Amino acid sequence: MYLSTPNFYAKHKGFSLLELIIVVLIISLMGSILFSSAIKEQQKRDISDPTTLSLTLRDSFKGEGDIELFCINKCKNCYIMKEDGEISPYEGNINLGENVEVHMLDKNNHFVQIDEIGRIDDKKVCLRYQLYANGSTTKMVILNNQGIYYLPSYFGKAQKVKDMEEAKELWIKEEYSLRDSGSFY
């Protein structure tokens, strides 16, 4: 049979129904794989842990001035206090872990656990975290059942560390670099 006959083109003008179904299935499968990973990543970011706390708060309260996050009931219930003193429940999802301890370095370079941060309605505050309008935050080390986390005071990235000694090194390194630079303001 000769290929240029009008009959050949009349019979094969488009895709068959089976071919179209297969293409649609392949495209939908690829799309679901791509979108499901993006949705999981977004959900992961929506739940703040110690490493994402400062970024989440910066995004949520951008342009609102100084704010303070404080948590009670073993860090299960968190609240936001704005500059004007208004206190409201924090609407985001926070998972600070179990058995949260806050540590800060004293003037002798020894970590001190901060036991009494304050009380709200006679409930012990387990965490007070300041976010200032310039983007800086309270520097601290958080210990919980999942690990040890160093939260820097300026624009560094919060990170999980292997032990308190590594957290101490990061703390001192940040203080040293801040003394030598006026670039943060």
Short mmCIF file of N, CA and C in Angstrom, two decimals:
data_model
loop_
_atom_site.label_atom_id
_atom_site.label_comp_id
_atom_site.label_asym_id
_atom_site.label_seq_id
_atom_site.Cartn_x
_atom_site.Cartn_y
_atom_site.Cartn_z
N MET A 1 0.84 -1.18 0.00
CA MET A 1 0.00 0.00 0.00
C MET A 1 0.88 1.23 0.00
N TYR A 2 0.45 2.23 -0.72
CA TYR A 2 1.19 3.46 -0.86
C TYR A 2 0.76 4.42 0.26
N LEU A 3 1.73 5.09 0.98
CA LEU A 3 1.43 5.90 2.15
C LEU A 3 0.68 7.19 1.85
N SER A 4 0.79 7.72 0.70
CA SER A 4 0.17 9.01 0.44
C SER A 4 -1.26 8.90 -0.07
N THR A 5 -1.86 7.79 0.05
CA THR A 5 -3.24 7.65 -0.39
C THR A 5 -4.17 8.35 0.57
N PRO A 6 -5.21 8.97 0.10
CA PRO A 6 -6.15 9.69 0.96
C PRO A 6 -6.82 8.78 1.98
N ASN A 7 -7.02 7.52 1.66
CA ASN A 7 -7.65 6.59 2.58
C ASN A 7 -6.84 6.38 3.86
N PHE A 8 -5.49 6.34 3.76
CA PHE A 8 -4.63 6.12 4.93
C PHE A 8 -4.78 7.26 5.95
N TYR A 9 -4.77 8.51 5.48
CA TYR A 9 -4.90 9.65 6.39
C TYR A 9 -6.31 9.76 6.97
N ALA A 10 -7.28 9.35 6.25
CA ALA A 10 -8.64 9.42 6.74
C ALA A 10 -8.85 8.45 7.90
N LYS A 11 -8.17 7.33 7.88
CA LYS A 11 -8.33 6.35 8.94
C LYS A 11 -7.53 6.70 10.19
N HIS A 12 -6.40 7.43 10.09
CA HIS A 12 -5.51 7.70 11.22
C HIS A 12 -5.35 9.20 11.45
N LYS A 13 -6.41 9.91 11.72
CA LYS A 13 -6.36 11.35 11.93
C LYS A 13 -5.92 11.74 13.33
N GLY A 14 -6.21 11.00 14.37
CA GLY A 14 -5.91 11.39 15.74
C GLY A 14 -5.53 10.20 16.59
N PHE A 15 -5.51 10.46 17.89
CA PHE A 15 -5.18 9.41 18.84
C PHE A 15 -6.41 8.55 19.12
N SER A 16 -6.17 7.32 19.42
CA SER A 16 -7.28 6.47 19.81
C SER A 16 -7.67 6.79 21.25
N LEU A 17 -8.82 6.36 21.65
CA LEU A 17 -9.30 6.61 23.01
C LEU A 17 -8.37 5.97 24.04
N LEU A 18 -7.87 4.81 23.75
CA LEU A 18 -6.95 4.12 24.65
C LEU A 18 -5.65 4.91 24.82
N GLU A 19 -5.12 5.44 23.74
CA GLU A 19 -3.90 6.25 23.82
C GLU A 19 -4.12 7.51 24.66
N LEU A 20 -5.24 8.15 24.48
CA LEU A 20 -5.55 9.35 25.27
C LEU A 20 -5.70 9.03 26.75
N ILE A 21 -6.33 7.94 27.09
CA ILE A 21 -6.49 7.55 28.49
C ILE A 21 -5.13 7.28 29.13
N ILE A 22 -4.25 6.61 28.40
CA ILE A 22 -2.90 6.32 28.93
C ILE A 22 -2.13 7.63 29.17
N VAL A 23 -2.19 8.56 28.26
CA VAL A 23 -1.49 9.84 28.43
C VAL A 23 -2.04 10.60 29.63
N VAL A 24 -3.35 10.64 29.77
CA VAL A 24 -3.97 11.33 30.91
C VAL A 24 -3.57 10.66 32.22
N LEU A 25 -3.53 9.35 32.27
CA LEU A 25 -3.11 8.63 33.48
C LEU A 25 -1.66 8.94 33.84
N ILE A 26 -0.79 8.97 32.86
CA ILE A 26 0.63 9.27 33.12
C ILE A 26 0.79 10.69 33.65
N ILE A 27 0.12 11.65 33.04
CA ILE A 27 0.21 13.05 33.49
C ILE A 27 -0.36 13.21 34.89
N SER A 28 -1.50 12.58 35.17
CA SER A 28 -2.09 12.72 36.50
C SER A 28 -1.23 12.04 37.57
N LEU A 29 -0.60 10.93 37.24
CA LEU A 29 0.30 10.26 38.18
C LEU A 29 1.50 11.14 38.49
N MET A 30 2.09 11.74 37.48
CA MET A 30 3.24 12.64 37.70
C MET A 30 2.81 13.85 38.52
N GLY A 31 1.67 14.40 38.22
CA GLY A 31 1.18 15.56 38.97
C GLY A 31 0.91 15.23 40.43
N SER A 32 0.33 14.08 40.69
CA SER A 32 0.03 13.72 42.08
C SER A 32 1.32 13.49 42.87
N ILE A 33 2.34 12.94 42.25
CA ILE A 33 3.62 12.75 42.93
C ILE A 33 4.24 14.10 43.26
N LEU A 34 4.25 15.01 42.31
CA LEU A 34 4.84 16.33 42.55
C LEU A 34 4.06 17.12 43.59
N PHE A 35 2.75 17.14 43.47
CA PHE A 35 1.95 17.94 44.40
C PHE A 35 1.91 17.34 45.80
N SER A 36 1.93 16.02 45.92
CA SER A 36 1.90 15.43 47.26
C SER A 36 3.18 15.76 48.03
N SER A 37 4.33 15.77 47.37
CA SER A 37 5.56 16.14 48.07
C SER A 37 5.55 17.61 48.44
N ALA A 38 4.98 18.47 47.60
CA ALA A 38 4.89 19.90 47.93
C ALA A 38 3.95 20.13 49.10
N ILE A 39 2.85 19.40 49.15
CA ILE A 39 1.89 19.54 50.24
C ILE A 39 2.51 19.06 51.55
N LYS A 40 3.24 17.94 51.52
CA LYS A 40 3.91 17.44 52.72
C LYS A 40 4.94 18.45 53.22
N GLU A 41 5.68 19.06 52.31
CA GLU A 41 6.68 20.06 52.70
C GLU A 41 6.01 21.28 53.32
N GLN A 42 4.88 21.71 52.78
CA GLN A 42 4.16 22.85 53.33
C GLN A 42 3.62 22.53 54.72
N GLN A 43 3.08 21.34 54.90
CA GLN A 43 2.58 20.94 56.21
C GLN A 43 3.71 20.85 57.22
N LYS A 44 4.87 20.40 56.78
CA LYS A 44 6.03 20.31 57.65
C LYS A 44 6.43 21.71 58.12
N ARG A 45 6.38 22.69 57.21
CA ARG A 45 6.73 24.06 57.57
C ARG A 45 5.67 24.71 58.45
N ASP A 46 4.44 24.28 58.34
CA ASP A 46 3.37 24.89 59.12
C ASP A 46 3.45 24.53 60.60
N ILE A 47 4.11 23.44 60.95
CA ILE A 47 4.28 23.06 62.35
C ILE A 47 5.66 23.53 62.78
N SER A 48 5.68 24.51 63.66
CA SER A 48 6.95 25.07 64.11
C SER A 48 7.58 24.16 65.15
N ASP A 49 8.86 23.92 64.99
CA ASP A 49 9.65 23.26 66.01
C ASP A 49 10.76 24.25 66.38
N PRO A 50 11.65 23.92 67.29
CA PRO A 50 12.66 24.90 67.67
C PRO A 50 13.51 25.41 66.51
N THR A 51 13.73 24.61 65.47
CA THR A 51 14.56 25.07 64.36
C THR A 51 13.83 26.03 63.42
N THR A 52 12.52 25.99 63.38
CA THR A 52 11.77 26.85 62.47
C THR A 52 10.99 27.95 63.19
N LEU A 53 11.14 28.03 64.49
CA LEU A 53 10.34 28.96 65.29
C LEU A 53 10.54 30.41 64.86
N SER A 54 11.78 30.87 64.75
CA SER A 54 12.00 32.28 64.42
C SER A 54 11.50 32.61 63.01
N LEU A 55 11.74 31.72 62.05
CA LEU A 55 11.27 31.98 60.68
C LEU A 55 9.75 32.04 60.62
N THR A 56 9.10 31.13 61.32
CA THR A 56 7.63 31.10 61.32
C THR A 56 7.07 32.38 61.94
N LEU A 57 7.65 32.80 63.06
CA LEU A 57 7.16 34.02 63.71
C LEU A 57 7.44 35.25 62.85
N ARG A 58 8.61 35.31 62.22
CA ARG A 58 8.91 36.46 61.33
C ARG A 58 7.89 36.54 60.20
N ASP A 59 7.58 35.40 59.61
CA ASP A 59 6.60 35.39 58.51
C ASP A 59 5.21 35.78 59.00
N SER A 60 4.83 35.28 60.16
CA SER A 60 3.47 35.51 60.67
C SER A 60 3.25 36.93 61.17
N PHE A 61 4.29 37.55 61.72
CA PHE A 61 4.10 38.86 62.36
C PHE A 61 4.97 39.94 61.73
N LYS A 62 5.25 39.82 60.46
CA LYS A 62 6.06 40.80 59.75
C LYS A 62 5.40 42.17 59.79
N GLY A 63 6.17 43.17 60.18
CA GLY A 63 5.67 44.53 60.21
C GLY A 63 4.82 44.88 61.42
N GLU A 64 4.71 44.00 62.40
CA GLU A 64 3.87 44.27 63.57
C GLU A 64 4.67 44.73 64.78
N GLY A 65 5.97 45.01 64.60
CA GLY A 65 6.79 45.48 65.71
C GLY A 65 7.26 44.33 66.57
N ASP A 66 7.63 44.65 67.81
CA ASP A 66 8.12 43.64 68.74
C ASP A 66 6.97 42.75 69.21
N ILE A 67 7.24 41.46 69.27
CA ILE A 67 6.25 40.51 69.81
C ILE A 67 6.98 39.56 70.76
N GLU A 68 6.21 38.94 71.62
CA GLU A 68 6.76 37.92 72.51
C GLU A 68 5.87 36.69 72.45
N LEU A 69 6.48 35.56 72.23
CA LEU A 69 5.79 34.28 72.29
C LEU A 69 6.07 33.70 73.66
N PHE A 70 5.04 33.32 74.37
CA PHE A 70 5.25 32.62 75.63
C PHE A 70 4.32 31.43 75.69
N CYS A 71 4.82 30.37 76.32
CA CYS A 71 4.07 29.12 76.36
C CYS A 71 3.90 28.67 77.80
N ILE A 72 2.75 28.07 78.09
CA ILE A 72 2.43 27.54 79.42
C ILE A 72 2.01 26.08 79.27
N ASN A 73 1.65 25.46 80.40
CA ASN A 73 1.19 24.06 80.41
C ASN A 73 2.20 23.13 79.74
N LYS A 74 3.43 23.20 80.22
CA LYS A 74 4.53 22.37 79.68
C LYS A 74 4.72 22.61 78.19
N CYS A 75 4.59 23.87 77.79
CA CYS A 75 4.80 24.33 76.41
C CYS A 75 3.76 23.76 75.43
N LYS A 76 2.58 23.47 75.90
CA LYS A 76 1.51 22.96 75.04
C LYS A 76 0.62 24.10 74.52
N ASN A 77 0.45 25.16 75.32
CA ASN A 77 -0.38 26.30 74.93
C ASN A 77 0.51 27.53 74.81
N CYS A 78 0.49 28.16 73.65
CA CYS A 78 1.35 29.33 73.42
C CYS A 78 0.49 30.55 73.09
N TYR A 79 1.03 31.71 73.46
CA TYR A 79 0.34 32.98 73.29
C TYR A 79 1.31 34.00 72.71
N ILE A 80 0.75 35.02 72.09
CA ILE A 80 1.52 36.12 71.54
C ILE A 80 1.15 37.39 72.29
N MET A 81 2.17 38.12 72.73
CA MET A 81 1.94 39.43 73.33
C MET A 81 2.58 40.46 72.41
N LYS A 82 1.78 41.42 71.99
CA LYS A 82 2.27 42.48 71.10
C LYS A 82 2.76 43.66 71.92
N GLU A 83 3.33 44.64 71.24
CA GLU A 83 3.90 45.82 71.90
C GLU A 83 2.89 46.55 72.78
N ASP A 84 1.64 46.57 72.36
CA ASP A 84 0.62 47.30 73.12
C ASP A 84 0.12 46.50 74.34
N GLY A 85 0.68 45.30 74.57
CA GLY A 85 0.29 44.49 75.72
C GLY A 85 -0.86 43.54 75.44
N GLU A 86 -1.40 43.58 74.24
CA GLU A 86 -2.50 42.68 73.87
C GLU A 86 -1.98 41.25 73.80
N ILE A 87 -2.67 40.35 74.47
CA ILE A 87 -2.29 38.93 74.49
C ILE A 87 -3.37 38.13 73.78
N SER A 88 -2.94 37.29 72.86
CA SER A 88 -3.88 36.44 72.14
C SER A 88 -3.26 35.06 71.95
N PRO A 89 -4.11 34.03 71.88
CA PRO A 89 -3.57 32.68 71.65
C PRO A 89 -2.83 32.62 70.31
N TYR A 90 -1.73 31.91 70.28
CA TYR A 90 -1.00 31.73 69.03
C TYR A 90 -1.76 30.72 68.17
N GLU A 91 -2.11 31.14 66.97
CA GLU A 91 -2.96 30.33 66.09
C GLU A 91 -2.18 29.27 65.31
N GLY A 92 -0.87 29.41 65.23
CA GLY A 92 -0.07 28.45 64.49
C GLY A 92 0.14 27.16 65.27
N ASN A 93 0.69 26.19 64.60
CA ASN A 93 0.99 24.90 65.24
C ASN A 93 2.43 24.89 65.71
N ILE A 94 2.63 24.63 66.99
CA ILE A 94 3.97 24.56 67.56
C ILE A 94 4.15 23.20 68.20
N ASN A 95 5.29 22.59 67.92
CA ASN A 95 5.67 21.35 68.58
C ASN A 95 7.06 21.55 69.16
N LEU A 96 7.12 21.95 70.42
CA LEU A 96 8.40 22.16 71.08
C LEU A 96 8.90 20.90 71.76
N GLY A 97 8.15 19.83 71.67
CA GLY A 97 8.55 18.56 72.26
C GLY A 97 8.12 18.43 73.71
N GLU A 98 8.51 17.33 74.31
CA GLU A 98 8.20 17.05 75.72
C GLU A 98 9.39 17.43 76.59
N ASN A 99 9.11 17.73 77.84
CA ASN A 99 10.15 18.05 78.82
C ASN A 99 11.07 19.18 78.35
N VAL A 100 10.47 20.29 77.97
CA VAL A 100 11.21 21.44 77.44
C VAL A 100 11.98 22.13 78.57
N GLU A 101 13.26 22.36 78.32
CA GLU A 101 14.11 23.12 79.22
C GLU A 101 14.76 24.24 78.41
N VAL A 102 14.82 25.43 79.01
CA VAL A 102 15.47 26.56 78.37
C VAL A 102 16.77 26.84 79.12
N HIS A 103 17.85 26.99 78.38
CA HIS A 103 19.16 27.26 78.96
C HIS A 103 19.74 28.51 78.32
N MET A 104 20.47 29.28 79.14
CA MET A 104 21.19 30.46 78.66
C MET A 104 22.58 30.44 79.26
N LEU A 105 23.51 31.07 78.57
CA LEU A 105 24.89 31.12 79.03
C LEU A 105 25.05 32.30 79.98
N ASP A 106 25.67 32.06 81.14
CA ASP A 106 25.90 33.16 82.08
C ASP A 106 27.21 33.86 81.75
N LYS A 107 27.59 34.84 82.55
CA LYS A 107 28.79 35.64 82.26
C LYS A 107 30.06 34.83 82.41
N ASN A 108 30.00 33.68 83.08
CA ASN A 108 31.16 32.81 83.23
C ASN A 108 31.19 31.69 82.18
N ASN A 109 30.37 31.83 81.17
CA ASN A 109 30.26 30.85 80.08
C ASN A 109 29.85 29.46 80.55
N HIS A 110 28.89 29.44 81.48
CA HIS A 110 28.29 28.19 81.94
C HIS A 110 26.80 28.25 81.62
N PHE A 111 26.26 27.15 81.14
CA PHE A 111 24.83 27.13 80.88
C PHE A 111 24.05 27.05 82.18
N VAL A 112 23.00 27.85 82.24
CA VAL A 112 22.11 27.88 83.39
C VAL A 112 20.71 27.59 82.89
N GLN A 113 20.05 26.62 83.52
CA GLN A 113 18.67 26.34 83.15
C GLN A 113 17.78 27.42 83.75
N ILE A 114 16.93 27.98 82.93
CA ILE A 114 16.00 29.02 83.37
C ILE A 114 14.74 28.31 83.85
N ASP A 115 14.61 28.21 85.17
CA ASP A 115 13.47 27.49 85.74
C ASP A 115 12.23 28.36 85.85
N GLU A 116 12.39 29.54 86.38
CA GLU A 116 11.23 30.42 86.63
C GLU A 116 11.28 31.59 85.65
N ILE A 117 10.56 31.45 84.56
CA ILE A 117 10.50 32.49 83.55
C ILE A 117 9.37 33.46 83.86
N GLY A 118 8.44 33.04 84.64
CA GLY A 118 7.30 33.86 85.00
C GLY A 118 6.05 33.00 85.13
N ARG A 119 4.96 33.68 85.45
CA ARG A 119 3.68 32.99 85.59
C ARG A 119 2.60 33.83 84.93
N ILE A 120 1.66 33.13 84.34
CA ILE A 120 0.47 33.76 83.76
C ILE A 120 -0.72 33.01 84.34
N ASP A 121 -1.62 33.74 84.99
CA ASP A 121 -2.79 33.12 85.62
C ASP A 121 -2.38 31.93 86.49
N ASP A 122 -1.31 32.12 87.23
CA ASP A 122 -0.76 31.12 88.15
C ASP A 122 -0.31 29.84 87.45
N LYS A 123 -0.02 29.93 86.16
CA LYS A 123 0.54 28.80 85.42
C LYS A 123 1.96 29.15 85.03
N LYS A 124 2.84 28.21 85.25
CA LYS A 124 4.26 28.43 84.99
C LYS A 124 4.52 28.60 83.49
N VAL A 125 5.27 29.66 83.15
CA VAL A 125 5.67 29.90 81.76
C VAL A 125 6.93 29.08 81.51
N CYS A 126 6.91 28.24 80.48
CA CYS A 126 8.07 27.39 80.19
C CYS A 126 8.97 27.98 79.12
N LEU A 127 8.47 28.95 78.34
CA LEU A 127 9.26 29.55 77.27
C LEU A 127 8.81 30.98 77.04
N ARG A 128 9.77 31.88 76.96
CA ARG A 128 9.52 33.27 76.54
C ARG A 128 10.49 33.57 75.42
N TYR A 129 9.96 33.90 74.28
CA TYR A 129 10.78 34.09 73.08
C TYR A 129 10.41 35.43 72.45
N GLN A 130 11.35 36.35 72.45
CA GLN A 130 11.13 37.69 71.90
C GLN A 130 11.50 37.72 70.42
N LEU A 131 10.69 38.38 69.63
CA LEU A 131 11.02 38.69 68.24
C LEU A 131 10.90 40.20 68.11
N TYR A 132 12.03 40.83 67.82
CA TYR A 132 12.07 42.28 67.73
C TYR A 132 11.82 42.74 66.30
N ALA A 133 11.42 44.00 66.16
CA ALA A 133 11.07 44.54 64.86
C ALA A 133 12.22 44.45 63.86
N ASN A 134 13.47 44.52 64.35
CA ASN A 134 14.62 44.44 63.44
C ASN A 134 14.94 43.01 63.01
N GLY A 135 14.18 42.02 63.50
CA GLY A 135 14.39 40.63 63.11
C GLY A 135 15.20 39.82 64.10
N SER A 136 15.79 40.47 65.09
CA SER A 136 16.57 39.71 66.07
C SER A 136 15.62 39.03 67.06
N THR A 137 16.15 38.04 67.77
CA THR A 137 15.35 37.25 68.68
C THR A 137 16.10 36.99 69.98
N THR A 138 15.45 36.35 70.92
CA THR A 138 16.08 35.93 72.16
C THR A 138 17.01 34.75 71.85
N LYS A 139 18.22 34.84 72.35
CA LYS A 139 19.17 33.74 72.16
C LYS A 139 18.98 32.76 73.30
N MET A 140 18.89 31.47 72.96
CA MET A 140 18.70 30.44 73.98
C MET A 140 19.05 29.07 73.42
N VAL A 141 19.14 28.12 74.32
CA VAL A 141 19.28 26.71 73.95
C VAL A 141 18.06 26.00 74.53
N ILE A 142 17.39 25.24 73.69
CA ILE A 142 16.21 24.49 74.12
C ILE A 142 16.57 23.01 74.12
N LEU A 143 16.32 22.38 75.24
CA LEU A 143 16.47 20.93 75.38
C LEU A 143 15.08 20.33 75.46
N ASN A 144 14.86 19.25 74.75
CA ASN A 144 13.61 18.52 74.87
C ASN A 144 13.87 17.04 74.62
N ASN A 145 12.83 16.25 74.56
CA ASN A 145 13.01 14.82 74.37
C ASN A 145 13.53 14.46 72.99
N GLN A 146 13.54 15.42 72.06
CA GLN A 146 14.00 15.15 70.70
C GLN A 146 15.44 15.59 70.47
N GLY A 147 16.00 16.39 71.38
CA GLY A 147 17.38 16.82 71.18
C GLY A 147 17.68 18.17 71.81
N ILE A 148 18.78 18.77 71.35
CA ILE A 148 19.25 20.06 71.83
C ILE A 148 19.25 21.02 70.64
N TYR A 149 18.70 22.21 70.84
CA TYR A 149 18.56 23.18 69.76
C TYR A 149 19.17 24.51 70.17
N TYR A 150 20.00 25.06 69.29
CA TYR A 150 20.59 26.38 69.52
C TYR A 150 19.80 27.39 68.70
N LEU A 151 19.26 28.41 69.37
CA LEU A 151 18.52 29.47 68.71
C LEU A 151 19.33 30.76 68.84
N PRO A 152 19.91 31.24 67.74
CA PRO A 152 20.76 32.44 67.80
C PRO A 152 19.94 33.70 68.01
N SER A 153 20.61 34.76 68.41
CA SER A 153 19.89 36.00 68.70
C SER A 153 19.70 36.87 67.48
N TYR A 154 20.51 36.72 66.50
CA TYR A 154 20.36 37.59 65.34
C TYR A 154 19.88 36.79 64.14
N PHE A 155 20.54 36.89 63.07
CA PHE A 155 19.97 36.39 61.84
C PHE A 155 20.50 35.03 61.41
N GLY A 156 21.21 34.37 62.30
CA GLY A 156 21.67 33.02 62.01
C GLY A 156 20.50 32.05 62.02
N LYS A 157 20.78 30.86 61.58
CA LYS A 157 19.73 29.84 61.49
C LYS A 157 19.75 28.98 62.75
N ALA A 158 18.60 28.77 63.34
CA ALA A 158 18.48 27.87 64.49
C ALA A 158 18.83 26.47 64.02
N GLN A 159 19.46 25.71 64.89
CA GLN A 159 19.89 24.38 64.47
C GLN A 159 19.93 23.40 65.62
N LYS A 160 19.76 22.16 65.25
CA LYS A 160 19.89 21.08 66.22
C LYS A 160 21.37 20.78 66.37
N VAL A 161 21.82 20.64 67.61
CA VAL A 161 23.23 20.37 67.88
C VAL A 161 23.35 19.03 68.59
N LYS A 162 24.56 18.47 68.58
CA LYS A 162 24.74 17.14 69.17
C LYS A 162 24.84 17.16 70.68
N ASP A 163 25.37 18.27 71.26
CA ASP A 163 25.50 18.34 72.71
C ASP A 163 25.59 19.80 73.17
N MET A 164 25.61 19.99 74.47
CA MET A 164 25.65 21.34 75.04
C MET A 164 26.98 22.04 74.71
N GLU A 165 28.03 21.28 74.54
CA GLU A 165 29.34 21.87 74.22
C GLU A 165 29.30 22.53 72.84
N GLU A 166 28.66 21.88 71.89
CA GLU A 166 28.52 22.48 70.55
C GLU A 166 27.65 23.73 70.62
N ALA A 167 26.60 23.70 71.42
CA ALA A 167 25.75 24.88 71.58
C ALA A 167 26.54 26.02 72.19
N LYS A 168 27.39 25.71 73.15
CA LYS A 168 28.22 26.73 73.81
C LYS A 168 29.19 27.36 72.80
N GLU A 169 29.80 26.55 71.95
CA GLU A 169 30.70 27.06 70.92
C GLU A 169 29.98 28.01 69.98
N LEU A 170 28.77 27.64 69.54
CA LEU A 170 27.99 28.50 68.65
C LEU A 170 27.61 29.81 69.35
N TRP A 171 27.24 29.72 70.61
CA TRP A 171 26.85 30.89 71.40
C TRP A 171 28.01 31.88 71.49
N ILE A 172 29.18 31.38 71.87
CA ILE A 172 30.36 32.24 72.03
C ILE A 172 30.82 32.78 70.69
N LYS A 173 30.77 31.96 69.66
CA LYS A 173 31.17 32.39 68.32
C LYS A 173 30.29 33.54 67.84
N GLU A 174 28.98 33.45 68.11
CA GLU A 174 28.08 34.52 67.70
C GLU A 174 28.39 35.80 68.45
N GLU A 175 28.63 35.72 69.75
CA GLU A 175 28.96 36.91 70.53
C GLU A 175 30.24 37.55 70.03
N TYR A 176 31.22 36.74 69.70
CA TYR A 176 32.50 37.25 69.21
C TYR A 176 32.31 37.97 67.88
N SER A 177 31.56 37.40 66.97
CA SER A 177 31.36 38.02 65.67
C SER A 177 30.52 39.29 65.78
N LEU A 178 29.64 39.38 66.77
CA LEU A 178 28.83 40.59 66.94
C LEU A 178 29.67 41.75 67.46
N ARG A 179 30.66 41.46 68.30
CA ARG A 179 31.52 42.52 68.83
C ARG A 179 32.34 43.17 67.74
N ASP A 180 32.70 42.41 66.73
CA ASP A 180 33.57 42.90 65.68
C ASP A 180 32.84 43.48 64.47
N SER A 181 31.53 43.53 64.53
CA SER A 181 30.80 43.97 63.35
C SER A 181 29.61 44.83 63.73
N GLY A 182 29.45 45.90 62.98
CA GLY A 182 28.27 46.75 63.15
C GLY A 182 27.29 46.50 62.03
N SER A 183 27.44 45.39 61.33
CA SER A 183 26.63 45.14 60.13
C SER A 183 25.23 44.65 60.42
N PHE A 184 24.88 44.43 61.69
CA PHE A 184 23.54 43.91 61.96
C PHE A 184 22.51 45.02 62.01
N TYR A 185 22.92 46.27 62.14
CA TYR A 185 21.96 47.36 62.19
C TYR A 185 22.21 48.39 61.13
#
